[in-house]
Amino acid sequence: MNFEEYAAKPLLKAAGILIPRGKIAGTADEAEAIAAELGASVIKAQVPTGKRGKSGGIALCQTQGEAREAALRILGMNIGEHTVRQILVEEQVPIAKEFYAAVLNDAASKGPLLLFSSEGGMDIEEIAESHPDKLVRVSIDIRKGLDRGALSEALPAIDGLSSTTLSEALSHLYSVYTDNDAELVEINPLVLTDDGTLIALDCKFVLDDSGIKRQQNLSESGTPETLTAAETHAKDIGFRYIELDGNVGVLANGAGLTMTSMDAVRHFGGKPANFLEIGGEAYRLGKEALEIILAKPGIKSLLINFCGAFARTDVMVEGIVTAWKEINPSIPIFFTIHGTGAAEAVAMVKDQLDIEPYELMDDAVRAAVEAAR
Amino acid sequence: MIVRGHETLLVQGITGRQGTFWAEKMRDYGTRIIGGVNPKKAGTEHLGLPVWGSAVDATSEQRIDVSVLFIPPLGVKGAVLDAVSAGIKKIVVLTEHIPVHDVMYFLSAASEAGTQIIGPNTAGLVTAGECFVGFMPAFNEKVFQPGRVGVISRSGSLGTLVCLNLVQAGLGISSFIGIGGDPIIGTTTRAALDILNNDERTDAVALIGEIGGSMEEEAAELASEMDKPIACFIAGSASPAGKKMGHAGAIVVGNKGSYGGKKQALEAAGVSVVPTPSGIPEVLSEKLAARD
């Protein structure tokens, strides 16, 4: 789960990292009032995407009048796919140097990885490309915590910044990561001011989705996934459902098999209309799954690909067969069914729908693609 | 890891609905289940097997080679640490949606103790005709027949399909290793490939990858040094882009993670990458016939 800047920065503050004074605003009046308190201000669009600066979503304002104008311009503008509804109004900070700092889950070392670069302000990809020698990586054993001595040795010497101040700030950043089940916490830029203090000008925080159940309060500040009404409905039931722009409906069990079914539709020249994964405990809800998938406009054929291990195919198919008879859709349906409960499931499809399931997945996919043409 | 029929298994969470169902299935197939763990039911029996209060209590009475966990997400860290303290050297973690910080924690503890972990978020392991650990349909004769192909999969459902396709083509399975679908797992694709490379019963490998991460690329390095033929299917070539991954995540794997990058790395290592799973048995039948 992603957190926008205004929701991420308070986590830094709570851990002892300085952030600029500021407040969130939803109208030009509010922005003007906040700017009046702050003096020179910076106005930043709050949208869950990068490239805000390049899109004109960030403005430096000397007066409260300028802040008002900037707020009027930025509120309501579109950045990427998002419309700006809120802006962050902050004090301006005198920048001497910009750094990059982050802690994230690292698959290679199977533990937390701390990253620091004395070159900040640009994308981390650019830093890695243009200054690979300046990117410090410190792998951490999560059981033992951050080794401050090892960290200090790895960090570069920076004019005007004591190594203790820097390693202390990074240690605070590591606490933000561990205390909040972070997948990623990133400060870019971390700024050294003219008077020698470190302050976080921006922050990105991603909460581990599997950590949400023990971070309920925190997760309320996160940005929910952008879903269509049907996708939200499916998620509430316990399905993974995504709408696409093709015409072959895909219903399968398990993440791997669902992805593979879509790959096969593409491989044989078709385009998926949507896909619904009916895995885990939700495998009993075949009827609900079918209703969701058929409601998608433009769907011309339906592929059902089940391979039961944990999920019983007979239970999944029973729900689908019952619903199919009730709804009586006008589009053709193509089955391929294997694994746990397959003999009963195949018999059910033959007897009750008078349809012959395909023995091979490729044949079922080809037929579904052909029928959608 | 590979589990053999002589090895003893502890089922942590044996008294729950899934634990009960799969413990019976595993035992019926030939897996040597010694008993289970439930702290609230210590000293009782379940399925005619002893129930201990902890894995540590279990190993104080019995030799246990392997433990499998049917435990909800937030209880897994404690259960794995218990099994590690008990000196069990192979642990199978089936649970999905475990907080990643917990996973990193118990992987670190296991690594220090010299304990192997499979998973999390795996359907488990099958040694065809001998035993299985987890919830793969090993007992389904259309899906699993003993043979010479080792199978590595991140996904249980897709792994099942590939095993079925291999058996349909007249090839059997030596071992199925479900490594799990989580971003951070105990036994990586490369580690599983290394195990099958050293397995005397395995003459060829079916590798089932997925987009994301860099495990297939790492496995390609080992594949280039192997003599056993490998066929690979990578799921996700048609998946919508832009899921997961922050900027800092992208840097750690560089430009690795895409379907194209994985395919290229594996093909450069001499692995046949097929467009649908049905291509795997075709390729392996041909390559095995050429070698025999």
PDB file of C-alpha atoms in Angstrom, chain A residues 75-298:
ATOM      1  CA  LEU A  75      -5.734  21.968  -7.631  1.00  0.00           C
ATOM      2  CA  GLY A  76      -7.771  20.122 -10.253  1.00  0.00           C
ATOM      3  CA  MET A  77      -4.883  19.593 -12.684  1.00  0.00           C
ATOM      4  CA  ASN A  78      -4.208  16.105 -14.006  1.00  0.00           C
ATOM      5  CA  ILE A  79      -0.892  14.386 -13.333  1.00  0.00           C
ATOM      6  CA  GLY A  80      -0.661  11.019 -15.029  1.00  0.00           C
ATOM      7  CA  GLU A  81      -4.054   9.419 -14.451  1.00  0.00           C
ATOM      8  CA  HIS A  82      -4.704  11.361 -11.262  1.00  0.00           C
ATOM      9  CA  THR A  83      -6.554  14.597 -10.586  1.00  0.00           C
ATOM     10  CA  VAL A  84      -5.014  16.754  -7.862  1.00  0.00           C
ATOM     11  CA  ARG A  85      -7.456  17.107  -4.935  1.00  0.00           C
ATOM     12  CA  GLN A  86      -4.996  18.074  -2.202  1.00  0.00           C
ATOM     13  CA  ILE A  87      -1.804  20.101  -1.980  1.00  0.00           C
ATOM     14  CA  LEU A  88       0.892  20.214   0.673  1.00  0.00           C
ATOM     15  CA  VAL A  89       1.910  23.770   1.639  1.00  0.00           C
ATOM     16  CA  GLU A  90       5.346  23.829   3.294  1.00  0.00           C
ATOM     17  CA  GLU A  91       8.000  26.330   4.344  1.00  0.00           C
ATOM     18  CA  GLN A  92      10.920  26.778   1.947  1.00  0.00           C
ATOM     19  CA  VAL A  93      14.202  25.270   3.104  1.00  0.00           C
ATOM     20  CA  PRO A  94      17.638  26.722   2.209  1.00  0.00           C
ATOM     21  CA  ILE A  95      19.334  23.820   0.438  1.00  0.00           C
ATOM     22  CA  ALA A  96      23.107  23.328   0.643  1.00  0.00           C
ATOM     23  CA  LYS A  97      23.254  19.700  -0.503  1.00  0.00           C
ATOM     24  CA  GLU A  98      20.801  16.974  -1.570  1.00  0.00           C
ATOM     25  CA  PHE A  99      21.154  13.284  -0.668  1.00  0.00           C
ATOM     26  CA  TYR A 100      19.232  10.069  -1.231  1.00  0.00           C
ATOM     27  CA  ALA A 101      18.348   7.601   1.552  1.00  0.00           C
ATOM     28  CA  ALA A 102      16.128   4.515   1.673  1.00  0.00           C
ATOM     29  CA  VAL A 103      15.521   1.218   3.447  1.00  0.00           C
ATOM     30  CA  LEU A 104      13.727  -1.601   1.637  1.00  0.00           C
ATOM     31  CA  ASN A 105      13.033  -5.342   1.588  1.00  0.00           C
ATOM     32  CA  ASP A 106      15.806  -6.903  -0.490  1.00  0.00           C
ATOM     33  CA  ALA A 107      15.121 -10.291  -2.068  1.00  0.00           C
ATOM     34  CA  ALA A 108      18.779 -10.946  -2.898  1.00  0.00           C
ATOM     35  CA  SER A 109      20.043 -10.675   0.690  1.00  0.00           C
ATOM     36  CA  LYS A 110      16.682 -11.819   2.150  1.00  0.00           C
ATOM     37  CA  GLY A 111      16.808  -8.898   4.564  1.00  0.00           C
ATOM     38  CA  PRO A 112      16.576  -5.113   4.854  1.00  0.00           C
ATOM     39  CA  LEU A 113      18.867  -3.063   2.621  1.00  0.00           C
ATOM     40  CA  LEU A 114      19.828   0.503   3.450  1.00  0.00           C
ATOM     41  CA  LEU A 115      20.770   2.750   0.541  1.00  0.00           C
ATOM     42  CA  PHE A 116      22.466   6.132   0.753  1.00  0.00           C
ATOM     43  CA  SER A 117      23.887   8.414  -1.882  1.00  0.00           C
ATOM     44  CA  SER A 118      25.557  11.789  -1.551  1.00  0.00           C
ATOM     45  CA  GLU A 119      23.937  12.555  -4.923  1.00  0.00           C
ATOM     46  CA  GLY A 120      20.229  13.107  -4.323  1.00  0.00           C
ATOM     47  CA  GLY A 121      17.286  14.850  -5.868  1.00  0.00           C
ATOM     48  CA  MET A 122      17.095  12.742  -9.022  1.00  0.00           C
ATOM     49  CA  ASP A 123      15.538   9.298  -9.513  1.00  0.00           C
ATOM     50  CA  ILE A 124      17.366   6.422  -7.903  1.00  0.00           C
ATOM     51  CA  GLU A 125      17.710   4.802 -11.339  1.00  0.00           C
ATOM     52  CA  GLU A 126      19.578   7.897 -12.524  1.00  0.00           C
ATOM     53  CA  ILE A 127      21.785   7.898  -9.426  1.00  0.00           C
ATOM     54  CA  ALA A 128      22.636   4.228  -9.966  1.00  0.00           C
ATOM     55  CA  GLU A 129      23.451   4.970 -13.588  1.00  0.00           C
ATOM     56  CA  SER A 130      25.406   8.206 -13.279  1.00  0.00           C
ATOM     57  CA  HIS A 131      27.068   7.757  -9.851  1.00  0.00           C
ATOM     58  CA  PRO A 132      27.194   4.013  -9.067  1.00  0.00           C
ATOM     59  CA  ASP A 133      30.350   4.560  -7.000  1.00  0.00           C
ATOM     60  CA  LYS A 134      28.478   6.963  -4.741  1.00  0.00           C
ATOM     61  CA  LEU A 135      25.638   4.587  -3.901  1.00  0.00           C
ATOM     62  CA  VAL A 136      26.270   3.009  -0.495  1.00  0.00           C
ATOM     63  CA  ARG A 137      24.476  -0.292   0.207  1.00  0.00           C
ATOM     64  CA  VAL A 138      24.341  -1.733   3.710  1.00  0.00           C
ATOM     65  CA  SER A 139      22.663  -5.121   4.208  1.00  0.00           C
ATOM     66  CA  ILE A 140      21.082  -5.521   7.637  1.00  0.00           C
ATOM     67  CA  ASP A 141      20.225  -8.624   9.665  1.00  0.00           C
ATOM     68  CA  ILE A 142      16.713  -7.812  10.865  1.00  0.00           C
ATOM     69  CA  ARG A 143      17.200  -9.912  14.019  1.00  0.00           C
ATOM     70  CA  LYS A 144      20.243  -7.912  15.068  1.00  0.00           C
ATOM     71  CA  GLY A 145      19.187  -4.488  13.846  1.00  0.00           C
ATOM     72  CA  LEU A 146      21.280  -1.735  12.297  1.00  0.00           C
ATOM     73  CA  ASP A 147      24.982  -1.914  13.155  1.00  0.00           C
ATOM     74  CA  ARG A 148      25.839   1.771  13.636  1.00  0.00           C
ATOM     75  CA  GLY A 149      29.583   1.106  13.503  1.00  0.00           C
ATOM     76  CA  ALA A 150      29.373  -0.705  10.160  1.00  0.00           C
ATOM     77  CA  LEU A 151      27.067   2.017   8.846  1.00  0.00           C
ATOM     78  CA  SER A 152      29.453   4.828   9.822  1.00  0.00           C
ATOM     79  CA  GLU A 153      32.324   3.045   8.089  1.00  0.00           C
ATOM     80  CA  ALA A 154      30.323   2.665   4.894  1.00  0.00           C
ATOM     81  CA  LEU A 155      29.153   6.283   4.732  1.00  0.00           C
ATOM     82  CA  PRO A 156      31.172   8.906   2.862  1.00  0.00           C
ATOM     83  CA  ALA A 157      32.640  11.966   4.595  1.00  0.00           C
ATOM     84  CA  ILE A 158      30.569  15.026   3.693  1.00  0.00           C
ATOM     85  CA  ASP A 159      31.714  18.632   4.215  1.00  0.00           C
ATOM     86  CA  GLY A 160      29.562  20.474   6.717  1.00  0.00           C
ATOM     87  CA  LEU A 161      27.837  17.351   8.022  1.00  0.00           C
ATOM     88  CA  SER A 162      29.021  15.360  11.028  1.00  0.00           C
ATOM     89  CA  SER A 163      29.052  11.608  10.512  1.00  0.00           C
ATOM     90  CA  THR A 164      27.121  11.194  13.787  1.00  0.00           C
ATOM     91  CA  THR A 165      24.269  13.405  12.566  1.00  0.00           C
ATOM     92  CA  LEU A 166      24.003  11.437   9.329  1.00  0.00           C
ATOM     93  CA  SER A 167      24.196   7.962  10.864  1.00  0.00           C
ATOM     94  CA  GLU A 168      21.671   9.016  13.509  1.00  0.00           C
ATOM     95  CA  ALA A 169      19.202  10.171  10.837  1.00  0.00           C
ATOM     96  CA  LEU A 170      19.652   6.888   8.936  1.00  0.00           C
ATOM     97  CA  SER A 171      19.177   4.969  12.155  1.00  0.00           C
ATOM     98  CA  HIS A 172      15.870   6.834  12.632  1.00  0.00           C
ATOM     99  CA  LEU A 173      14.956   5.937   9.054  1.00  0.00           C
ATOM    100  CA  TYR A 174      15.592   2.293   9.847  1.00  0.00           C
ATOM    101  CA  SER A 175      13.205   2.579  12.836  1.00  0.00           C
ATOM    102  CA  VAL A 176      10.505   3.976  10.551  1.00  0.00           C
ATOM    103  CA  TYR A 177      11.030   0.893   8.391  1.00  0.00           C
ATOM    104  CA  THR A 178      10.934  -1.702  11.194  1.00  0.00           C
ATOM    105  CA  ASP A 179       8.192  -0.086  13.308  1.00  0.00           C
ATOM    106  CA  ASN A 180       5.764   0.200  10.412  1.00  0.00           C
ATOM    107  CA  ASP A 181       6.178  -3.037   8.391  1.00  0.00           C
ATOM    108  CA  ALA A 182       7.573  -1.061   5.470  1.00  0.00           C
ATOM    109  CA  GLU A 183       8.304  -2.565   2.098  1.00  0.00           C
ATOM    110  CA  LEU A 184      10.106   0.671   1.264  1.00  0.00           C
ATOM    111  CA  VAL A 185      10.767   3.990   2.943  1.00  0.00           C
ATOM    112  CA  GLU A 186      12.637   6.514   0.838  1.00  0.00           C
ATOM    113  CA  ILE A 187      13.737  10.119   1.435  1.00  0.00           C
ATOM    114  CA  ASN A 188      14.632  11.899  -1.772  1.00  0.00           C
ATOM    115  CA  PRO A 189      15.947  14.432  -1.325  1.00  0.00           C
ATOM    116  CA  LEU A 190      17.313  14.359   2.179  1.00  0.00           C
ATOM    117  CA  VAL A 191      18.640  17.878   2.449  1.00  0.00           C
ATOM    118  CA  LEU A 192      21.548  19.468   4.293  1.00  0.00           C
ATOM    119  CA  THR A 193      20.595  23.083   4.995  1.00  0.00           C
ATOM    120  CA  ASP A 194      22.885  26.082   5.056  1.00  0.00           C
ATOM    121  CA  ASP A 195      22.972  25.907   8.867  1.00  0.00           C
ATOM    122  CA  GLY A 196      24.026  22.242   8.959  1.00  0.00           C
ATOM    123  CA  THR A 197      20.776  20.437   9.785  1.00  0.00           C
ATOM    124  CA  LEU A 198      19.349  17.438   7.921  1.00  0.00           C
ATOM    125  CA  ILE A 199      15.746  17.655   6.787  1.00  0.00           C
ATOM    126  CA  ALA A 200      13.541  15.378   4.670  1.00  0.00           C
ATOM    127  CA  LEU A 201      12.052  17.334   1.761  1.00  0.00           C
ATOM    128  CA  ASP A 202      10.134  14.417   0.305  1.00  0.00           C
ATOM    129  CA  CYS A 203       9.192  10.933   1.455  1.00  0.00           C
ATOM    130  CA  LYS A 204       7.827   7.805  -0.123  1.00  0.00           C
ATOM    131  CA  PHE A 205       6.478   5.027   2.066  1.00  0.00           C
ATOM    132  CA  VAL A 206       5.108   1.646   0.966  1.00  0.00           C
ATOM    133  CA  LEU A 207       3.429  -0.539   3.570  1.00  0.00           C
ATOM    134  CA  ASP A 208       3.831  -4.313   3.120  1.00  0.00           C
ATOM    135  CA  ASP A 209       0.345  -5.495   2.136  1.00  0.00           C
ATOM    136  CA  SER A 210       0.821  -8.581   4.308  1.00  0.00           C
ATOM    137  CA  GLY A 211       1.606  -6.306   7.259  1.00  0.00           C
ATOM    138  CA  ILE A 212      -1.684  -4.380   7.023  1.00  0.00           C
ATOM    139  CA  LYS A 213      -3.491  -6.753   9.387  1.00  0.00           C
ATOM    140  CA  ARG A 214      -1.249  -5.686  12.260  1.00  0.00           C
ATOM    141  CA  GLN A 215      -0.944  -2.045  11.136  1.00  0.00           C
ATOM    142  CA  GLN A 216      -4.644  -1.194  11.004  1.00  0.00           C
ATOM    143  CA  ASN A 217      -4.316   2.388  12.277  1.00  0.00           C
ATOM    144  CA  LEU A 218      -1.407   3.132  10.008  1.00  0.00           C
ATOM    145  CA  SER A 219      -3.108   1.670   6.924  1.00  0.00           C
ATOM    146  CA  GLU A 220      -5.940   4.187   7.239  1.00  0.00           C
ATOM    147  CA  SER A 221      -3.478   6.889   6.098  1.00  0.00           C
ATOM    148  CA  GLY A 222      -2.485   4.941   2.977  1.00  0.00           C
ATOM    149  CA  THR A 223      -3.854   5.374  -0.532  1.00  0.00           C
ATOM    150  CA  PRO A 224      -6.196   2.528  -1.469  1.00  0.00           C
ATOM    151  CA  GLU A 225      -5.523   0.744  -4.767  1.00  0.00           C
ATOM    152  CA  THR A 226      -7.307   2.375  -7.712  1.00  0.00           C
ATOM    153  CA  LEU A 227     -10.020  -0.126  -8.576  1.00  0.00           C
ATOM    154  CA  THR A 228     -13.163  -0.153 -10.691  1.00  0.00           C
ATOM    155  CA  ALA A 229     -16.477  -0.795  -8.923  1.00  0.00           C
ATOM    156  CA  ALA A 230     -16.463  -4.419 -10.132  1.00  0.00           C
ATOM    157  CA  GLU A 231     -12.860  -4.907  -9.008  1.00  0.00           C
ATOM    158  CA  THR A 232     -13.706  -3.570  -5.555  1.00  0.00           C
ATOM    159  CA  HIS A 233     -16.724  -5.866  -5.321  1.00  0.00           C
ATOM    160  CA  ALA A 234     -14.585  -8.868  -6.326  1.00  0.00           C
ATOM    161  CA  LYS A 235     -11.877  -7.951  -3.828  1.00  0.00           C
ATOM    162  CA  ASP A 236     -14.431  -7.801  -1.014  1.00  0.00           C
ATOM    163  CA  ILE A 237     -15.514 -11.349  -1.857  1.00  0.00           C
ATOM    164  CA  GLY A 238     -11.901 -12.568  -1.865  1.00  0.00           C
ATOM    165  CA  PHE A 239     -11.135 -12.766  -5.597  1.00  0.00           C
ATOM    166  CA  ARG A 240      -8.251 -11.210  -7.460  1.00  0.00           C
ATOM    167  CA  TYR A 241      -9.981  -9.535 -10.403  1.00  0.00           C
ATOM    168  CA  ILE A 242      -8.623  -7.163 -13.013  1.00  0.00           C
ATOM    169  CA  GLU A 243     -10.467  -5.625 -15.962  1.00  0.00           C
ATOM    170  CA  LEU A 244      -8.676  -5.342 -19.303  1.00  0.00           C
ATOM    171  CA  ASP A 245      -9.685  -4.161 -22.764  1.00  0.00           C
ATOM    172  CA  GLY A 246     -10.014  -7.407 -24.773  1.00  0.00           C
ATOM    173  CA  ASN A 247     -12.939  -9.758 -25.352  1.00  0.00           C
ATOM    174  CA  VAL A 248     -11.966 -13.187 -23.924  1.00  0.00           C
ATOM    175  CA  GLY A 249     -12.968 -13.656 -20.292  1.00  0.00           C
ATOM    176  CA  VAL A 250     -10.468 -15.621 -18.193  1.00  0.00           C
ATOM    177  CA  LEU A 251     -11.435 -17.475 -15.036  1.00  0.00           C
ATOM    178  CA  ALA A 252      -8.810 -19.679 -13.384  1.00  0.00           C
ATOM    179  CA  ASN A 253      -7.618 -20.772  -9.956  1.00  0.00           C
ATOM    180  CA  GLY A 254      -4.294 -19.771  -8.426  1.00  0.00           C
ATOM    181  CA  ALA A 255      -2.065 -16.827  -9.375  1.00  0.00           C
ATOM    182  CA  GLY A 256       0.299 -18.828 -11.592  1.00  0.00           C
ATOM    183  CA  LEU A 257      -2.400 -20.555 -13.607  1.00  0.00           C
ATOM    184  CA  THR A 258      -4.403 -17.345 -14.036  1.00  0.00           C
ATOM    185  CA  MET A 259      -1.376 -15.498 -15.403  1.00  0.00           C
ATOM    186  CA  THR A 260      -0.610 -18.457 -17.658  1.00  0.00           C
ATOM    187  CA  SER A 261      -4.172 -18.510 -19.027  1.00  0.00           C
ATOM    188  CA  MET A 262      -3.832 -14.857 -20.033  1.00  0.00           C
ATOM    189  CA  ASP A 263      -0.419 -15.511 -21.566  1.00  0.00           C
ATOM    190  CA  ALA A 264      -1.946 -18.331 -23.626  1.00  0.00           C
ATOM    191  CA  VAL A 265      -4.859 -16.147 -24.795  1.00  0.00           C
ATOM    192  CA  ARG A 266      -2.310 -13.603 -26.040  1.00  0.00           C
ATOM    193  CA  HIS A 267      -0.087 -16.303 -27.519  1.00  0.00           C
ATOM    194  CA  PHE A 268      -2.954 -17.649 -29.654  1.00  0.00           C
ATOM    195  CA  GLY A 269      -3.845 -14.168 -30.916  1.00  0.00           C
ATOM    196  CA  GLY A 270      -6.612 -13.135 -28.531  1.00  0.00           C
ATOM    197  CA  LYS A 271      -6.999 -10.361 -25.978  1.00  0.00           C
ATOM    198  CA  PRO A 272      -8.233 -10.977 -22.424  1.00  0.00           C
ATOM    199  CA  ALA A 273     -11.337  -8.990 -21.391  1.00  0.00           C
ATOM    200  CA  ASN A 274     -10.582  -9.532 -17.742  1.00  0.00           C
ATOM    201  CA  PHE A 275      -9.192 -12.117 -15.415  1.00  0.00           C
ATOM    202  CA  LEU A 276     -10.473 -13.513 -12.202  1.00  0.00           C
ATOM    203  CA  GLU A 277      -8.460 -15.669  -9.850  1.00  0.00           C
ATOM    204  CA  ILE A 278     -10.623 -17.843  -7.657  1.00  0.00           C
ATOM    205  CA  GLY A 279      -7.890 -19.246  -5.390  1.00  0.00           C
ATOM    206  CA  GLY A 280      -7.506 -19.902  -1.676  1.00  0.00           C
ATOM    207  CA  GLU A 281     -10.580 -20.156   0.522  1.00  0.00           C
ATOM    208  CA  ALA A 282     -12.713 -18.345  -2.095  1.00  0.00           C
ATOM    209  CA  TYR A 283     -12.740 -21.427  -4.351  1.00  0.00           C
ATOM    210  CA  ARG A 284     -16.254 -22.289  -3.134  1.00  0.00           C
ATOM    211  CA  LEU A 285     -17.727 -19.148  -4.705  1.00  0.00           C
ATOM    212  CA  GLY A 286     -17.990 -20.185  -8.367  1.00  0.00           C
ATOM    213  CA  LYS A 287     -21.377 -18.531  -8.819  1.00  0.00           C
ATOM    214  CA  GLU A 288     -20.188 -15.128  -7.600  1.00  0.00           C
ATOM    215  CA  ALA A 289     -17.089 -15.411  -9.786  1.00  0.00           C
ATOM    216  CA  LEU A 290     -19.124 -16.086 -12.907  1.00  0.00           C
ATOM    217  CA  GLU A 291     -21.505 -13.190 -12.272  1.00  0.00           C
ATOM    218  CA  ILE A 292     -18.609 -10.744 -11.959  1.00  0.00           C
ATOM    219  CA  ILE A 293     -16.784 -11.924 -15.041  1.00  0.00           C
ATOM    220  CA  LEU A 294     -19.871 -11.959 -17.296  1.00  0.00           C
ATOM    221  CA  ALA A 295     -20.865  -8.424 -16.290  1.00  0.00           C
ATOM    222  CA  LYS A 296     -17.869  -7.009 -18.189  1.00  0.00           C
ATOM    223  CA  PRO A 297     -19.084  -5.237 -21.357  1.00  0.00           C
ATOM    224  CA  GLY A 298     -17.563  -6.524 -24.589  1.00  0.00           C
TER     225      GLY A 298
END
